[in-house]
mmCIF file of C-alpha atoms in Angstrom:
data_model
loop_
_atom_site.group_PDB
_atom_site.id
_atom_site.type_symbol
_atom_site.label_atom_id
_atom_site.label_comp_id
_atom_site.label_asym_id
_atom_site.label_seq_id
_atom_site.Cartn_x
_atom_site.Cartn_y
_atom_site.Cartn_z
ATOM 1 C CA UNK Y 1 97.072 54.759 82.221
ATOM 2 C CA UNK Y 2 97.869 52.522 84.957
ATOM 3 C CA UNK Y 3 95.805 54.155 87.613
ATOM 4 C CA UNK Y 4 92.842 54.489 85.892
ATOM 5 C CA UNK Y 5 92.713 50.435 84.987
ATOM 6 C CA UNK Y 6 93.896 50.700 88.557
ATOM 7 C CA UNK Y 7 90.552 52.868 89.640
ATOM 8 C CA UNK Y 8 88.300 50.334 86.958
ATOM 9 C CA UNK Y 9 89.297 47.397 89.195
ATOM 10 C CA UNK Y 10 88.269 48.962 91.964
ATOM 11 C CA UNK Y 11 84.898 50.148 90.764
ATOM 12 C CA UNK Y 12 84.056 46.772 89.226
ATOM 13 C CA UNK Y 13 85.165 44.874 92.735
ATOM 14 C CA UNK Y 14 82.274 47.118 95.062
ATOM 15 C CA UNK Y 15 79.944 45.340 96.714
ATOM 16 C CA UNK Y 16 82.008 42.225 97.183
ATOM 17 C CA UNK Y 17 82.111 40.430 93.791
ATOM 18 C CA UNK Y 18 84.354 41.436 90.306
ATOM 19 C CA UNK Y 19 82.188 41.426 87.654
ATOM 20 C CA UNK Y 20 83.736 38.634 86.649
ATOM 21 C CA UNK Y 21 83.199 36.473 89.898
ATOM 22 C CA UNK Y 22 79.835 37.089 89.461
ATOM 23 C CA UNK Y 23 79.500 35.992 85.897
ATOM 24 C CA UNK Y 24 81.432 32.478 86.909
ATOM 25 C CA UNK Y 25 78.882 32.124 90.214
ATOM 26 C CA UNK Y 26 76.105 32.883 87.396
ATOM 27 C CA UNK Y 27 77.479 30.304 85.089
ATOM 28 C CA UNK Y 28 77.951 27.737 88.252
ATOM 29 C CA UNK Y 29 74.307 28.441 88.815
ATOM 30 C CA UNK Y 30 73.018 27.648 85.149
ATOM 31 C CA UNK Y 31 75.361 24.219 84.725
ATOM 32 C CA UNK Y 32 74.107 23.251 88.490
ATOM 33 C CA UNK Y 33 70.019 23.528 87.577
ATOM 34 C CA UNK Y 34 70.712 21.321 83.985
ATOM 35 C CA UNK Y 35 71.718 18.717 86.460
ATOM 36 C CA UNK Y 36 68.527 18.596 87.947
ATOM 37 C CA UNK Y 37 65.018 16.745 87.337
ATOM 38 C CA UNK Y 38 63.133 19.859 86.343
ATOM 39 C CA UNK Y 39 60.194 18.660 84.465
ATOM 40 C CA UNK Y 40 58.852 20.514 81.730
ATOM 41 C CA UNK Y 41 61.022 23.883 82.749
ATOM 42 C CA UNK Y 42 63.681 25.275 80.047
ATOM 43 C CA UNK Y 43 65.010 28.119 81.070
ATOM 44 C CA UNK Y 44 68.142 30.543 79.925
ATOM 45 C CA UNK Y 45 69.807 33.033 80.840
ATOM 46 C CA UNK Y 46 69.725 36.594 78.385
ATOM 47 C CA UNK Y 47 72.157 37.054 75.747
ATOM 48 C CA UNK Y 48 72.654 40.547 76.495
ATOM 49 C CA UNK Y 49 72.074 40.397 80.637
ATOM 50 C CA UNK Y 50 73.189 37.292 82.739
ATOM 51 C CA UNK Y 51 70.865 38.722 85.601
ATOM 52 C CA UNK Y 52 67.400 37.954 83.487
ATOM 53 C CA UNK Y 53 66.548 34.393 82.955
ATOM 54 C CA UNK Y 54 63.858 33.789 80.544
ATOM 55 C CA UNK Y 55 61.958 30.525 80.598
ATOM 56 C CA UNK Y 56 58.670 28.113 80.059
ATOM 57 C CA UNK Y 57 57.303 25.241 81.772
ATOM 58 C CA UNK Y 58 54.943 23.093 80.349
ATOM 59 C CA UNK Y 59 52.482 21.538 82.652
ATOM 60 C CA UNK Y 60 51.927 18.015 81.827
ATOM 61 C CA UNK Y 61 49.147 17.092 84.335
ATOM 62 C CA UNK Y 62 47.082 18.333 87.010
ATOM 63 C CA UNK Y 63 45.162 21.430 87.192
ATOM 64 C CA UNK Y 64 47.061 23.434 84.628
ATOM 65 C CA UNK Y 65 47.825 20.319 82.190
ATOM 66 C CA UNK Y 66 48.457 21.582 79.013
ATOM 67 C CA UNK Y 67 49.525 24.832 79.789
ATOM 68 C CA UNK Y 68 52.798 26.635 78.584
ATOM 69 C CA UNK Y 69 53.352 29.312 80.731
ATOM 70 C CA UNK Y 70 55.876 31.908 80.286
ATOM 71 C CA UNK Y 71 58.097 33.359 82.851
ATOM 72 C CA UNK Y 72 61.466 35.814 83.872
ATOM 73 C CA UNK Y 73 64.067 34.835 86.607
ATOM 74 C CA UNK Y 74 65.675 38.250 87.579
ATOM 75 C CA UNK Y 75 69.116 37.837 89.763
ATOM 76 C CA UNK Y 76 69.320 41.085 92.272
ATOM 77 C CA UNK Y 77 72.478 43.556 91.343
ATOM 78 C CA UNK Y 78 74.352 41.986 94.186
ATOM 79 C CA UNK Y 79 73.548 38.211 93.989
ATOM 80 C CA UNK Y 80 74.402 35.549 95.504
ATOM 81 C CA UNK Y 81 75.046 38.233 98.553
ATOM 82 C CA UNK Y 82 71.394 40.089 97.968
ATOM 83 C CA UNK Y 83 67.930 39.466 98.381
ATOM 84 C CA UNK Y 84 65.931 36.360 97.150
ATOM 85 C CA UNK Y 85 65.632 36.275 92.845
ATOM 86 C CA UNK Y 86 62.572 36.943 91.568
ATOM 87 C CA UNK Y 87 60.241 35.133 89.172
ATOM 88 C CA UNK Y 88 57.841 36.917 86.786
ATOM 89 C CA UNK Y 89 55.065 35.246 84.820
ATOM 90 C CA UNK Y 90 54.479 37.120 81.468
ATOM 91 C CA UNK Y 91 52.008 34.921 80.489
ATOM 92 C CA UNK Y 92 48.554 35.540 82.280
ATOM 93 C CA UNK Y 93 48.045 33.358 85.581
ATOM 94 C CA UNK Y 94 44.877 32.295 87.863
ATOM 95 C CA UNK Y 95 47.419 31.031 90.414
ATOM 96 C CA UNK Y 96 47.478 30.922 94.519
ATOM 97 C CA UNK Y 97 50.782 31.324 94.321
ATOM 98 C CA UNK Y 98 50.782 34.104 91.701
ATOM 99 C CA UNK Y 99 50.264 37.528 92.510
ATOM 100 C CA UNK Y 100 47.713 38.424 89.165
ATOM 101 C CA UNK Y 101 48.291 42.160 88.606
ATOM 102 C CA UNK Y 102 52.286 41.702 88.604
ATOM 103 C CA UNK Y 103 52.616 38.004 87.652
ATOM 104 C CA UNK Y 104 55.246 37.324 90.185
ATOM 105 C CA UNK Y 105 55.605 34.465 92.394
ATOM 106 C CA UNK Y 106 55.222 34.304 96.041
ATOM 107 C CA UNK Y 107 58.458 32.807 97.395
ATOM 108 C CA UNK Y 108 58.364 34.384 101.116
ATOM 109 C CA UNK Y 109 57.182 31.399 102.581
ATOM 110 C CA UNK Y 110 59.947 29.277 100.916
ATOM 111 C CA UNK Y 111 62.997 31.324 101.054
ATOM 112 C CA UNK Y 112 62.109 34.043 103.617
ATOM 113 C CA UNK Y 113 65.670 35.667 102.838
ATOM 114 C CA UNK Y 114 68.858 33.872 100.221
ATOM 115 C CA UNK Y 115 71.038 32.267 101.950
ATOM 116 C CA UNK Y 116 74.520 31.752 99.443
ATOM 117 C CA UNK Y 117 75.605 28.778 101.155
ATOM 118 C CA UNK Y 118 71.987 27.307 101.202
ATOM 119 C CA UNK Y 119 69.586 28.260 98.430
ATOM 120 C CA UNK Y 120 70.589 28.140 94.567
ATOM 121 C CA UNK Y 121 68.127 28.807 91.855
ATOM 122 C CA UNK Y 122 67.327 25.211 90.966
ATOM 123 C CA UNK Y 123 65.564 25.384 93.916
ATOM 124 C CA UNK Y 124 63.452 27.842 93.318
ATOM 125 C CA UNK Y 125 62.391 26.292 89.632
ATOM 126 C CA UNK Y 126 61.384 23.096 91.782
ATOM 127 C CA UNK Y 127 59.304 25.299 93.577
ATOM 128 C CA UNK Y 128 58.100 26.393 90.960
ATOM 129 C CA UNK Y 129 57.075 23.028 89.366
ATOM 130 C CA UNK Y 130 55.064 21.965 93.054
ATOM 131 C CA UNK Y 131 53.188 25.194 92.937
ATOM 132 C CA UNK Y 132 51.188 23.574 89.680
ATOM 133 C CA UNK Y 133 50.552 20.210 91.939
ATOM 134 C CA UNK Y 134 50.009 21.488 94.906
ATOM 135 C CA UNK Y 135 47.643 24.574 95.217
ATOM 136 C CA UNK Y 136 46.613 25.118 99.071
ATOM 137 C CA UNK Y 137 49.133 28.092 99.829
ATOM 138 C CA UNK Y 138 49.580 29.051 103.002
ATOM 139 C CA UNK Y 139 50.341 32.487 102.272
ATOM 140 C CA UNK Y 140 48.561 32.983 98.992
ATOM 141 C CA UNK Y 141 49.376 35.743 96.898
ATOM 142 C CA UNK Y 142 46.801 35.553 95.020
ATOM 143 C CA UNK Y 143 43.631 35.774 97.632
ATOM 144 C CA UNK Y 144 41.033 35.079 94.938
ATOM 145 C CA UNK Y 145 42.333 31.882 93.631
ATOM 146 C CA UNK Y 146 42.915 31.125 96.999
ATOM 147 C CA UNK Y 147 39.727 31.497 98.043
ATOM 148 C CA UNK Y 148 38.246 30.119 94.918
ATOM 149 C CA UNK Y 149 40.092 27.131 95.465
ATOM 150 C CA UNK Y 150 38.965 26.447 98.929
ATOM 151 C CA UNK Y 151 35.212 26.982 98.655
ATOM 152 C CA UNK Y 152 33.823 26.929 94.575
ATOM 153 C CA UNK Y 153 36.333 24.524 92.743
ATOM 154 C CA UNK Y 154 34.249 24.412 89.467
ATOM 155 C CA UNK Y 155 34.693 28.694 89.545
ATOM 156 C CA UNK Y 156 38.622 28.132 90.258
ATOM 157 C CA UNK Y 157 38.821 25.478 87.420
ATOM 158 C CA UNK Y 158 36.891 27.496 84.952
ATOM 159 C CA UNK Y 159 39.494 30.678 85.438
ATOM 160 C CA UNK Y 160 42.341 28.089 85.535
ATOM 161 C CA UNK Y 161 41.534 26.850 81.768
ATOM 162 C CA UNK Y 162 41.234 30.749 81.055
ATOM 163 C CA UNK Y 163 44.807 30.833 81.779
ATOM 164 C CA UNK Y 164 45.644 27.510 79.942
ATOM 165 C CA UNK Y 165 43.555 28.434 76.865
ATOM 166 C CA UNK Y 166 45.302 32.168 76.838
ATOM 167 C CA UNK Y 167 48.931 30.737 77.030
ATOM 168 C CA UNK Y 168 48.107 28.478 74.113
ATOM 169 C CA UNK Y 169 46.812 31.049 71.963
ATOM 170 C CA UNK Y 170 50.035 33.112 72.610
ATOM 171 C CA UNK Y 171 52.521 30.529 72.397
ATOM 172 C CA UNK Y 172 53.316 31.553 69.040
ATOM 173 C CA UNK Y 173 53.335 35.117 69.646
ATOM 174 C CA UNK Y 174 56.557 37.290 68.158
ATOM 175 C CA UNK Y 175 59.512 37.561 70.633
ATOM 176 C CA UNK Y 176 58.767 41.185 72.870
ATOM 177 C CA UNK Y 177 62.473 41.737 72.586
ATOM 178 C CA UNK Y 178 65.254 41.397 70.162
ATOM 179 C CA UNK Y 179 67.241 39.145 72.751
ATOM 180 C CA UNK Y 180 68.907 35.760 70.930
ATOM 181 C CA UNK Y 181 68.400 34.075 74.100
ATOM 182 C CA UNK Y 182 64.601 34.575 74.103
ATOM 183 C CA UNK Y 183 63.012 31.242 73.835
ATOM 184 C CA UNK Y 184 60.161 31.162 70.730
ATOM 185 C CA UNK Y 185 58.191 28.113 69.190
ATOM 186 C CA UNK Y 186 57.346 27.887 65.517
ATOM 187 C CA UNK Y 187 54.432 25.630 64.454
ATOM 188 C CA UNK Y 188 54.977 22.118 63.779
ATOM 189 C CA UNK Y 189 56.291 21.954 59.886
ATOM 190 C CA UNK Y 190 56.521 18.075 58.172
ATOM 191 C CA UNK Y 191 59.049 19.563 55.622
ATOM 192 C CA UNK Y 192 61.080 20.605 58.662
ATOM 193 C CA UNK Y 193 60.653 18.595 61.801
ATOM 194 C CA UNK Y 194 59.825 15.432 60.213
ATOM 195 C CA UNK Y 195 63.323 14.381 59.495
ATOM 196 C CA UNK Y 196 64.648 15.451 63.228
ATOM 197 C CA UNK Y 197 61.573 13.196 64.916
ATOM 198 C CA UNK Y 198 62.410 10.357 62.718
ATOM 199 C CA UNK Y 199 66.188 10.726 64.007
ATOM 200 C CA UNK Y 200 65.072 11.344 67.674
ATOM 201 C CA UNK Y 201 62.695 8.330 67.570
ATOM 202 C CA UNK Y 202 65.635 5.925 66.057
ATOM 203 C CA UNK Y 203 66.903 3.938 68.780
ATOM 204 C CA UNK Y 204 70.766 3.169 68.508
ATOM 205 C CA UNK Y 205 71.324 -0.872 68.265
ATOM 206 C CA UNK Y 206 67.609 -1.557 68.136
ATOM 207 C CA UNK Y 207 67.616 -2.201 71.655
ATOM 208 C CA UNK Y 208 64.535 -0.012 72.090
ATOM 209 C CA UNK Y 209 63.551 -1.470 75.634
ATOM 210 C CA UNK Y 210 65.855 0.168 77.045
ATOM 211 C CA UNK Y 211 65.213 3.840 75.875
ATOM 212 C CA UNK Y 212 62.671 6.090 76.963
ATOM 213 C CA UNK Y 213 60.933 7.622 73.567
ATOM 214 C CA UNK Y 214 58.792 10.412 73.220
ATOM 215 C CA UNK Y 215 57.275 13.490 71.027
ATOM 216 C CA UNK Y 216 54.822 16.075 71.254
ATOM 217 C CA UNK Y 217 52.170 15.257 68.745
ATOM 218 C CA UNK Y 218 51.285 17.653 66.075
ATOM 219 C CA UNK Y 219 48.295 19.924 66.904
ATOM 220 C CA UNK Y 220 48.604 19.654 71.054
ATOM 221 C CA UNK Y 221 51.492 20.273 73.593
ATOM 222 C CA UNK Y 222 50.880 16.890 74.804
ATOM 223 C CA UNK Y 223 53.895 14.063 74.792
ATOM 224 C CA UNK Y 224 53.192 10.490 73.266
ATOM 225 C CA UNK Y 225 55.168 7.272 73.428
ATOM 226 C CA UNK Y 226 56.679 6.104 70.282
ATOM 227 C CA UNK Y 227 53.578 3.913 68.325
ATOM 228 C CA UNK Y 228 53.934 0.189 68.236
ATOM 229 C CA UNK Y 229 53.665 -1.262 65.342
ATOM 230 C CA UNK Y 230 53.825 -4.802 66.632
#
């Protein structure tokens, strides 16, 4: 009995890492990122897998304002001690950045190779908010948009709202996997939500000048200040 927990050990410790190291550098990973300004990005790691991510960002300006874009972190089987993560957009993309048969992101020119005592995921989802500002890509993976973007702008921006109006349409879409973890949006409901705005928009002590108050209005994916009803 002994030897084969014995010979378990052993199996699980290849490659460098227990499993359970692994899990705890995961875990460090995922506290380390919620400490972070990540604007608009909510992401999670699988209920059933700690080596899939899945997450959304919602653009709030630029280009893509308004979109709500779907993606997939995916660890490699040896992280941090492996090649570079990878992020997959499952929601269709007119991106640069964004190769648009496979949906994943370009991150070569960023993190060439992962470095453990360097590079940590957060990084990579703050790349992943300046690709939506900042468009000219030196390596583009996505040679169309590049090239759209450099010489017909109105073409580019057409094919961009393409991708904005088709992540909309899906937001509401049924979950593609029976995962707990998987993030899903329901429509706005008064009956329901009502009562959890009117608590979020209740400032403790009244001192309201020195809180920061906002909700997505009903009917867009747009935030809006608190009304005054001076």
């Amino acid at each position: 009995m002994n030897e084969e927990i014995n010979i378990n050990i052993k199996e699980m410790k290849e490659g460098g890492y227990s499993i359970f190291h692994q899990e705890y550098i995961i875990m460090a990973e995922y506290r380390m990122l919620q400490t972070e300004n990540l604007p608009g990005i909510y992401v999670i790691p699988s209920h059933e897998n700690s080596f899939l991510w899945y997450g959304v960002i919602f653009v709030r300006s630029g280009t893509y304002g308004g979109g709500v874009f779907r993606f997939t972190l995916t660890l490699p089987e040896k992280f941090p001690d492996d090649t570079v993560p990878t992020i997959t957009f499952t929601s269709q993309m007119f991106h640069p950045a964004i190769d648009a048969s496979t949906g994943v992101l370009g991150l070569n020119e960023v993190f060439p190779q992962w470095d453990r005592k360097q590079n940590h995921i957060w990084q990579i989802l703050k790349y992943l908010h300046w690709i939506f500002h900042n468009l000219n890509m030196k390596v583009p993976a996505n040679n169309e948009a590049s090239t759209l973007y450099k010489t017909n702008r109105k073409l580019f921006i057409d094919k961009v709202k393409e991708s904005i109006a088709s992540s909309i349409e899906h937001i509401y879409d049924e979950p593609p996997t029976d995962d707990k973890h998987y993030i899903t949006f329901k429509p706005y409901d008064p009956n329901i939500h009502d009562s959890a705005k009117n608590i979020m928009l209740k400032v403790p002590g009244g001192n309201e000048s020195s809180h920061g108050i906002s909700w997505v209005q009903s009917g867009t994916y747009q935030s809006f200040s608190k009304e005054d009803n001076a």
